[in-house]
Tab-separated table of C-alpha atoms and ligand atoms in Angstrom:
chain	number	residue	atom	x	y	z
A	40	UNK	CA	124.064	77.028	115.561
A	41	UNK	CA	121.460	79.571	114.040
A	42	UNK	CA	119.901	81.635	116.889
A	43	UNK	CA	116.436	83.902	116.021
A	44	UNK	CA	116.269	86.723	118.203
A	45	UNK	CA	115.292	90.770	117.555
A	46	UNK	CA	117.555	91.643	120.015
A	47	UNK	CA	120.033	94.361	118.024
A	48	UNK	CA	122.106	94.964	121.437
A	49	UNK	CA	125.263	92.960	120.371
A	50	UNK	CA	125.157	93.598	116.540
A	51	UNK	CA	127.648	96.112	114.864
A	52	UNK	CA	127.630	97.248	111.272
A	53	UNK	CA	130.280	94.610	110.933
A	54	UNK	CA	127.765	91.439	112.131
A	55	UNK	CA	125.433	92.566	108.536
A	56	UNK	CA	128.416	91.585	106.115
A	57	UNK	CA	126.857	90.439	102.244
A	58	UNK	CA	123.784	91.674	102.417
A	59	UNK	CA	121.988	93.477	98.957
A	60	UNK	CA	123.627	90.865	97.260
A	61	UNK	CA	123.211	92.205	93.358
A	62	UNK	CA	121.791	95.081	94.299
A	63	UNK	CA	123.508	98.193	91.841
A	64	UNK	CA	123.741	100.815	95.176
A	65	UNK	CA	122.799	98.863	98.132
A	66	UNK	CA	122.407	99.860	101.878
A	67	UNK	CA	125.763	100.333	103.663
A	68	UNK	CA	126.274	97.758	106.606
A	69	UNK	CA	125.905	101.320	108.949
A	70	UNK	CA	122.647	102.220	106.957
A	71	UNK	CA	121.748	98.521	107.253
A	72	UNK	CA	121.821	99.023	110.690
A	73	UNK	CA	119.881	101.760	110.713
A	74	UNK	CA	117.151	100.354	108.747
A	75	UNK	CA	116.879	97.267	111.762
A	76	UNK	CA	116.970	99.654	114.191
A	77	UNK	CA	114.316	101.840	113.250
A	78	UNK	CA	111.551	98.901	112.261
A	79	UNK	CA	108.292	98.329	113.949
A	80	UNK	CA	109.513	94.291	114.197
A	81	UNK	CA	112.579	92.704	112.793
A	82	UNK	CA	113.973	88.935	113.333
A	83	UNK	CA	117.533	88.241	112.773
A	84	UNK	CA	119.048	85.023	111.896
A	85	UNK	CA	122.926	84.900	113.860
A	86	UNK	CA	125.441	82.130	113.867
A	87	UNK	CA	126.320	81.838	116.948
A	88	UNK	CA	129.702	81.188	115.765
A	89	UNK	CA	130.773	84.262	114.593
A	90	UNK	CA	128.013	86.469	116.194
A	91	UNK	CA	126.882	87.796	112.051
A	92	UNK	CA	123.591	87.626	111.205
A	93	UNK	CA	123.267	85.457	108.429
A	94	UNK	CA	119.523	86.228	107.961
A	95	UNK	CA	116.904	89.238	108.186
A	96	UNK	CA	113.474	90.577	107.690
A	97	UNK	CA	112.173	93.500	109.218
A	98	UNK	CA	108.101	95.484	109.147
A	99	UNK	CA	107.581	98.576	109.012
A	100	UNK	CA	103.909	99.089	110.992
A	101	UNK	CA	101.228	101.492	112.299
A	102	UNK	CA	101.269	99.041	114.879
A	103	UNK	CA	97.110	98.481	114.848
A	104	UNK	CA	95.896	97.989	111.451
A	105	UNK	CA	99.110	97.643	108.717
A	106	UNK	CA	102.311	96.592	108.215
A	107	UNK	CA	104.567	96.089	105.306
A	108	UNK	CA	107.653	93.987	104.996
A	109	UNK	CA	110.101	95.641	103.046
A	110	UNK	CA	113.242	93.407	103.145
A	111	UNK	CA	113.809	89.532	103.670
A	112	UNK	CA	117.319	88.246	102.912
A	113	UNK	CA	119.480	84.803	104.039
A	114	UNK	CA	122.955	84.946	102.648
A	115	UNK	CA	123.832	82.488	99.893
A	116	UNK	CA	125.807	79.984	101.733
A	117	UNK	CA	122.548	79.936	104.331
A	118	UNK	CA	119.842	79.331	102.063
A	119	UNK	CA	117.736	76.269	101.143
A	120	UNK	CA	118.212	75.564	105.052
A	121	UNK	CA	114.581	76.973	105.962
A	122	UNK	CA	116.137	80.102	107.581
A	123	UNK	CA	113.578	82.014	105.511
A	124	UNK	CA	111.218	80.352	106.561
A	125	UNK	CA	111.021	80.664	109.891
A	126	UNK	CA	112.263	84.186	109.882
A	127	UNK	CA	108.573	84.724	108.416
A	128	UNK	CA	106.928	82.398	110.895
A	129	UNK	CA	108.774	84.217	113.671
A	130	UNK	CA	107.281	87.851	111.869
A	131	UNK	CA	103.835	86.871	111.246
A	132	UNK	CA	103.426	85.908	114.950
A	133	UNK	CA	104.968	89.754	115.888
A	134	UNK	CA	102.297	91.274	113.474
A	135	UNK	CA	99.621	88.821	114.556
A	136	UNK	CA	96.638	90.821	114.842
A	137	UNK	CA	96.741	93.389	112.210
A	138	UNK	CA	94.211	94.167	109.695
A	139	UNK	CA	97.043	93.261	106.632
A	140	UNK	CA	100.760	92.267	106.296
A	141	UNK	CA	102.261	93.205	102.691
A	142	UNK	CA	105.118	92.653	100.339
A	143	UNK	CA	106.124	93.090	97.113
A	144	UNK	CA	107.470	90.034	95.378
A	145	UNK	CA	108.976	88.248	92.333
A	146	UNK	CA	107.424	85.439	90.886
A	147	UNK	CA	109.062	82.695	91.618
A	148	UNK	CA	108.969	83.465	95.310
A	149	UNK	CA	104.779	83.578	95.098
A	150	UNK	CA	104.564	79.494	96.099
A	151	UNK	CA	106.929	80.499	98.857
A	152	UNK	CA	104.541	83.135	100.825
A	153	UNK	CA	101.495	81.515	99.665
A	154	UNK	CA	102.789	79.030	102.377
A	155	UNK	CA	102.243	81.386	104.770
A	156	UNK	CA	98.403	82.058	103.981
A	157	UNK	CA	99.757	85.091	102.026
A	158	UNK	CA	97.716	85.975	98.704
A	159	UNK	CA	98.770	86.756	95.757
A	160	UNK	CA	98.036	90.942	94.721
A	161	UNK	CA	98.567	93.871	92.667
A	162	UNK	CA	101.211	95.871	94.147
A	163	UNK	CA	101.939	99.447	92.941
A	164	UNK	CA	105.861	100.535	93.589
A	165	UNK	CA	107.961	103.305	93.178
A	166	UNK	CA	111.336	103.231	93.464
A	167	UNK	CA	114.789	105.890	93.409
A	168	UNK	CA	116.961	103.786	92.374
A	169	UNK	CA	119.660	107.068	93.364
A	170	UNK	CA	118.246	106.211	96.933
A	171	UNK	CA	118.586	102.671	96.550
A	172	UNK	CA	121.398	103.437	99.593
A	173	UNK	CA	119.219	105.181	101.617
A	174	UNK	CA	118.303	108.690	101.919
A	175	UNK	CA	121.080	111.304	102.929
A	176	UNK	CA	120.493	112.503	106.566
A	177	UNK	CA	121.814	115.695	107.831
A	178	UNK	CA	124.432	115.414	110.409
B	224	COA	C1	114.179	84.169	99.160
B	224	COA	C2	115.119	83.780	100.300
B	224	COA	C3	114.933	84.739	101.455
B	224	COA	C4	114.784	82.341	100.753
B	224	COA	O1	115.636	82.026	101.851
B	224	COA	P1	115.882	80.513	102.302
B	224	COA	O2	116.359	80.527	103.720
B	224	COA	O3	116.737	79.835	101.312
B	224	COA	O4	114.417	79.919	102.233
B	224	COA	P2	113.915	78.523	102.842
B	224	COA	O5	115.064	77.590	103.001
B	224	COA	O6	113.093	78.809	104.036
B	224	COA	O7	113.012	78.032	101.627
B	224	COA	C5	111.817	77.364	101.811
B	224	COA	C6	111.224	77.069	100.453
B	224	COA	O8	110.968	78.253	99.731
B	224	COA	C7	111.211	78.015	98.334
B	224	COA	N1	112.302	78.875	97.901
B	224	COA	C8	113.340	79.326	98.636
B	224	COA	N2	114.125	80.132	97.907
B	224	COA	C9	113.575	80.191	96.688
B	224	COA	C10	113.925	80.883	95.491
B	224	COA	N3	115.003	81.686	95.422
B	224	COA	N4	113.122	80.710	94.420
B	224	COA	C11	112.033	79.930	94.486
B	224	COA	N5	111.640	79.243	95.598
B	224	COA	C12	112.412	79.387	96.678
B	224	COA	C13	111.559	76.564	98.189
B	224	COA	O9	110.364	75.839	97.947
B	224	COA	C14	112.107	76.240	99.554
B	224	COA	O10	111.970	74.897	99.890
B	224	COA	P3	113.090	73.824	99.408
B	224	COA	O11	114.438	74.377	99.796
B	224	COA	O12	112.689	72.604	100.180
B	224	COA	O13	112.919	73.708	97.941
B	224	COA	C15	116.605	83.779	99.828
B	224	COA	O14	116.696	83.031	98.634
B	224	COA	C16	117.148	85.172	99.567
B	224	COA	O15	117.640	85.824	100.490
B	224	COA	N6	117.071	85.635	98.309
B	224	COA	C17	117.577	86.971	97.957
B	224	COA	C18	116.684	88.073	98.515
B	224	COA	C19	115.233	87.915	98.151
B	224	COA	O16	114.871	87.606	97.014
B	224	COA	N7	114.358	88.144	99.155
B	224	COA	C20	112.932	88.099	98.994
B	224	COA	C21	112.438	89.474	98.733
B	224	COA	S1	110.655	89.472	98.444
């Protein structure tokens, strides 16, 4: 059974296994962690079988006019099953009431968040691809 929750309690690096899939220098499953922990929002698909999460997306928010959603991701063997798809139902409703929600997309994906009442834009990006990891904390 797929459970939704943005509840982080009982998830260890080792629940976010194949994540970033194709990415050249992707998050580590610890920085992964990070990254959930430190959103404004996240949802989080988990089988309750095995207790991974088998789905993601998190904002990153001012909390009272913006947000921006940087990362949405089901794993292979998950998708096509509308896990997506209600990951982003579940996140519009946490940012419901803010001026704008964001995203930067490819696209083929456009039909897919134009389902959501999203828009289509012009998004500006920059991007370290030597950070594609994560930046390098002290300590
Ligand atoms: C994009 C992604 C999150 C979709 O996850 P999913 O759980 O399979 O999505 P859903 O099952 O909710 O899909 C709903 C609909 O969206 C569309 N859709 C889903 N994935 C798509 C894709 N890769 N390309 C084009 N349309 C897609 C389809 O119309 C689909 O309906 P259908 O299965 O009846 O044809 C998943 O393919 C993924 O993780 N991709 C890699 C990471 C990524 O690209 N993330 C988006 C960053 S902007």
């Amino acid at each position: 059974m797929i459970q939704y929750t943005d509840n982080l309690d009982n998830i260890a690096p080792g629940n976010l296994q194949g994540f970033f899939a194709g990415w050249p220098n992707p998050p580590d499953p610890e920085t992964h962690l990070k990254i959930l922990s430190r959103a404004y929002a996240i949802v989080l698909a988990v089988d309750t079988g095995t207790g991974n999460v088998i789905g993601f997306v998190n904002a990153i928010s001012d909390g009272i006019h913006a947000a921006y959603i940087p990362l949405l991701e089901v794993l292979p063997e998950y998708q096509r099953q509308g896990i997506a798809t209600r990951l982003m139902k579940f996140m519009i409703g946490k940012l419901s009431g803010l001026y704008m929600i964001d995203l930067a997309t490819e696209e083929d994906l456009v039909p897919f968040y134009e389902r959501f009442g999203m828009a289509r834009g012009i998004a500006m990006v920059f991007r370290d691809m030597e950070r594609q990891g994560g930046r390098v904390e002290a300590g």
